[in-house]
Amino acid sequence: MNSGVRQGGVLSPFLFAIFIDDLVKLIDTANNGCKTGGSCTSIFLYADNIILLAPSAQALQSLVNICELELKRWQLMPANLPACGLAPGTNVLVLM
């Protein structure tokens, strides 16, 4: 291994949380999520998966653009694009 941390390593989740925190703040600031009960929900995280929620295709594209810029800023590899996709009949994008 030339860089990164081992899959399943105890340090992996901690380092991921540090990097992902800035992305979550940017996504929240965009205020492009789905309104539920008076709050705006636009991103869910589980392990190293990201789910983006938006009320329209344009709002979803805006969130994807934010993710792309943040990945470039941190010089991280792009998301696993073949595993990404829209949930059928929704404006929910799943990034894996």
PDB file of C-alpha atoms in Angstrom:
ATOM      1  CA  MET A   1       0.000   0.000   0.000  1.00  0.00           C
ATOM      2  CA  ASN A   2       1.480   3.315  -1.117  1.00  0.00           C
ATOM      3  CA  SER A   3      -1.050   5.664   0.478  1.00  0.00           C
ATOM      4  CA  GLY A   4      -4.234   5.751   2.516  1.00  0.00           C
ATOM      5  CA  VAL A   5      -5.244   3.498   5.362  1.00  0.00           C
ATOM      6  CA  ARG A   6      -6.097  -0.180   5.418  1.00  0.00           C
ATOM      7  CA  GLN A   7      -9.664  -1.297   4.745  1.00  0.00           C
ATOM      8  CA  GLY A   8     -11.220  -2.016   8.139  1.00  0.00           C
ATOM      9  CA  GLY A   9      -8.450  -0.213  10.030  1.00  0.00           C
ATOM     10  CA  VAL A  10      -9.432   1.494  13.283  1.00  0.00           C
ATOM     11  CA  LEU A  11      -8.125   4.821  11.998  1.00  0.00           C
ATOM     12  CA  SER A  12     -10.182   4.727   8.768  1.00  0.00           C
ATOM     13  CA  PRO A  13     -13.556   5.920  10.160  1.00  0.00           C
ATOM     14  CA  PHE A  14     -11.922   8.697  12.173  1.00  0.00           C
ATOM     15  CA  LEU A  15      -9.982  10.079   9.199  1.00  0.00           C
ATOM     16  CA  PHE A  16     -13.017   9.759   6.927  1.00  0.00           C
ATOM     17  CA  ALA A  17     -15.094  11.772   9.426  1.00  0.00           C
ATOM     18  CA  ILE A  18     -12.496  14.546   9.407  1.00  0.00           C
ATOM     19  CA  PHE A  19     -12.489  14.798   5.615  1.00  0.00           C
ATOM     20  CA  ILE A  20     -16.237  14.420   5.144  1.00  0.00           C
ATOM     21  CA  ASP A  21     -17.160  17.061   7.730  1.00  0.00           C
ATOM     22  CA  ASP A  22     -16.309  19.956   5.387  1.00  0.00           C
ATOM     23  CA  LEU A  23     -18.406  18.390   2.623  1.00  0.00           C
ATOM     24  CA  VAL A  24     -21.427  18.013   4.919  1.00  0.00           C
ATOM     25  CA  LYS A  25     -21.153  21.669   5.957  1.00  0.00           C
ATOM     26  CA  LEU A  26     -21.006  22.803   2.317  1.00  0.00           C
ATOM     27  CA  ILE A  27     -23.989  20.644   1.346  1.00  0.00           C
ATOM     28  CA  ASP A  28     -26.000  21.940   4.319  1.00  0.00           C
ATOM     29  CA  THR A  29     -25.120  25.544   3.460  1.00  0.00           C
ATOM     30  CA  ALA A  30     -26.446  25.064  -0.089  1.00  0.00           C
ATOM     31  CA  ASN A  31     -29.947  24.534   1.383  1.00  0.00           C
ATOM     32  CA  ASN A  32     -30.950  22.475  -1.692  1.00  0.00           C
ATOM     33  CA  GLY A  33     -32.339  19.483   0.147  1.00  0.00           C
ATOM     34  CA  CYS A  34     -35.828  18.160   0.702  1.00  0.00           C
ATOM     35  CA  LYS A  35     -37.882  20.017   3.274  1.00  0.00           C
ATOM     36  CA  THR A  36     -39.200  17.715   6.003  1.00  0.00           C
ATOM     37  CA  GLY A  37     -40.852  18.986   9.161  1.00  0.00           C
ATOM     38  CA  GLY A  38     -39.369  22.448   8.885  1.00  0.00           C
ATOM     39  CA  SER A  39     -35.805  21.278   8.277  1.00  0.00           C
ATOM     40  CA  CYS A  40     -33.814  20.747   5.111  1.00  0.00           C
ATOM     41  CA  THR A  41     -32.345  17.284   4.567  1.00  0.00           C
ATOM     42  CA  SER A  42     -29.851  16.922   1.751  1.00  0.00           C
ATOM     43  CA  ILE A  43     -27.222  14.380   2.783  1.00  0.00           C
ATOM     44  CA  PHE A  44     -27.075  11.050   4.573  1.00  0.00           C
ATOM     45  CA  LEU A  45     -23.825   9.258   5.384  1.00  0.00           C
ATOM     46  CA  TYR A  46     -23.251   5.614   6.258  1.00  0.00           C
ATOM     47  CA  ALA A  47     -19.734   4.228   6.423  1.00  0.00           C
ATOM     48  CA  ASP A  48     -18.150   5.513   3.187  1.00  0.00           C
ATOM     49  CA  ASN A  49     -21.431   5.909   1.294  1.00  0.00           C
ATOM     50  CA  ILE A  50     -23.146   9.220   0.632  1.00  0.00           C
ATOM     51  CA  ILE A  51     -26.803   9.754  -0.258  1.00  0.00           C
ATOM     52  CA  LEU A  52     -27.804  13.142  -1.657  1.00  0.00           C
ATOM     53  CA  LEU A  53     -31.454  14.258  -1.543  1.00  0.00           C
ATOM     54  CA  ALA A  54     -32.913  17.116  -3.572  1.00  0.00           C
ATOM     55  CA  PRO A  55     -36.370  18.306  -4.629  1.00  0.00           C
ATOM     56  CA  SER A  56     -35.389  18.674  -8.310  1.00  0.00           C
ATOM     57  CA  ALA A  57     -32.828  17.484 -10.819  1.00  0.00           C
ATOM     58  CA  GLN A  58     -31.268  20.969 -10.881  1.00  0.00           C
ATOM     59  CA  ALA A  59     -30.896  21.049  -7.084  1.00  0.00           C
ATOM     60  CA  LEU A  60     -29.399  17.551  -7.162  1.00  0.00           C
ATOM     61  CA  GLN A  61     -26.895  18.616  -9.822  1.00  0.00           C
ATOM     62  CA  SER A  62     -25.922  21.549  -7.608  1.00  0.00           C
ATOM     63  CA  LEU A  63     -25.193  19.135  -4.733  1.00  0.00           C
ATOM     64  CA  VAL A  64     -23.186  16.851  -7.025  1.00  0.00           C
ATOM     65  CA  ASN A  65     -21.161  19.868  -8.193  1.00  0.00           C
ATOM     66  CA  ILE A  66     -20.372  20.745  -4.571  1.00  0.00           C
ATOM     67  CA  CYS A  67     -19.184  17.178  -3.964  1.00  0.00           C
ATOM     68  CA  GLU A  68     -17.018  17.271  -7.074  1.00  0.00           C
ATOM     69  CA  LEU A  69     -15.374  20.553  -6.083  1.00  0.00           C
ATOM     70  CA  GLU A  70     -14.701  19.290  -2.555  1.00  0.00           C
ATOM     71  CA  LEU A  71     -13.141  16.057  -3.873  1.00  0.00           C
ATOM     72  CA  LYS A  72     -10.906  18.088  -6.177  1.00  0.00           C
ATOM     73  CA  ARG A  73      -9.954  20.409  -3.314  1.00  0.00           C
ATOM     74  CA  TRP A  74      -8.824  17.459  -1.203  1.00  0.00           C
ATOM     75  CA  GLN A  75      -7.285  15.745  -4.263  1.00  0.00           C
ATOM     76  CA  LEU A  76      -9.282  12.616  -3.512  1.00  0.00           C
ATOM     77  CA  MET A  77     -10.167  10.017  -6.096  1.00  0.00           C
ATOM     78  CA  PRO A  78     -13.619  10.412  -7.640  1.00  0.00           C
ATOM     79  CA  ALA A  79     -16.554   8.418  -6.343  1.00  0.00           C
ATOM     80  CA  ASN A  80     -17.037   4.911  -7.702  1.00  0.00           C
ATOM     81  CA  LEU A  81     -19.084   6.184 -10.647  1.00  0.00           C
ATOM     82  CA  PRO A  82     -20.338   2.782 -11.867  1.00  0.00           C
ATOM     83  CA  ALA A  83     -21.872   2.221  -8.421  1.00  0.00           C
ATOM     84  CA  CYS A  84     -23.564   5.650  -8.344  1.00  0.00           C
ATOM     85  CA  GLY A  85     -27.052   6.245  -9.530  1.00  0.00           C
ATOM     86  CA  LEU A  86     -30.448   7.789  -9.058  1.00  0.00           C
ATOM     87  CA  ALA A  87     -32.929   5.869  -6.981  1.00  0.00           C
ATOM     88  CA  PRO A  88     -35.772   4.990  -9.395  1.00  0.00           C
ATOM     89  CA  GLY A  89     -38.478   7.659  -9.645  1.00  0.00           C
ATOM     90  CA  THR A  90     -36.704  10.057  -7.253  1.00  0.00           C
ATOM     91  CA  ASN A  91     -34.159  12.856  -7.040  1.00  0.00           C
ATOM     92  CA  VAL A  92     -32.005  10.778  -4.679  1.00  0.00           C
ATOM     93  CA  LEU A  93     -28.429  10.111  -5.779  1.00  0.00           C
ATOM     94  CA  VAL A  94     -26.465   7.358  -4.085  1.00  0.00           C
ATOM     95  CA  LEU A  95     -22.660   7.705  -4.169  1.00  0.00           C
ATOM     96  CA  MET A  96     -20.656   4.640  -3.182  1.00  0.00           C
TER      97      MET A  96
END
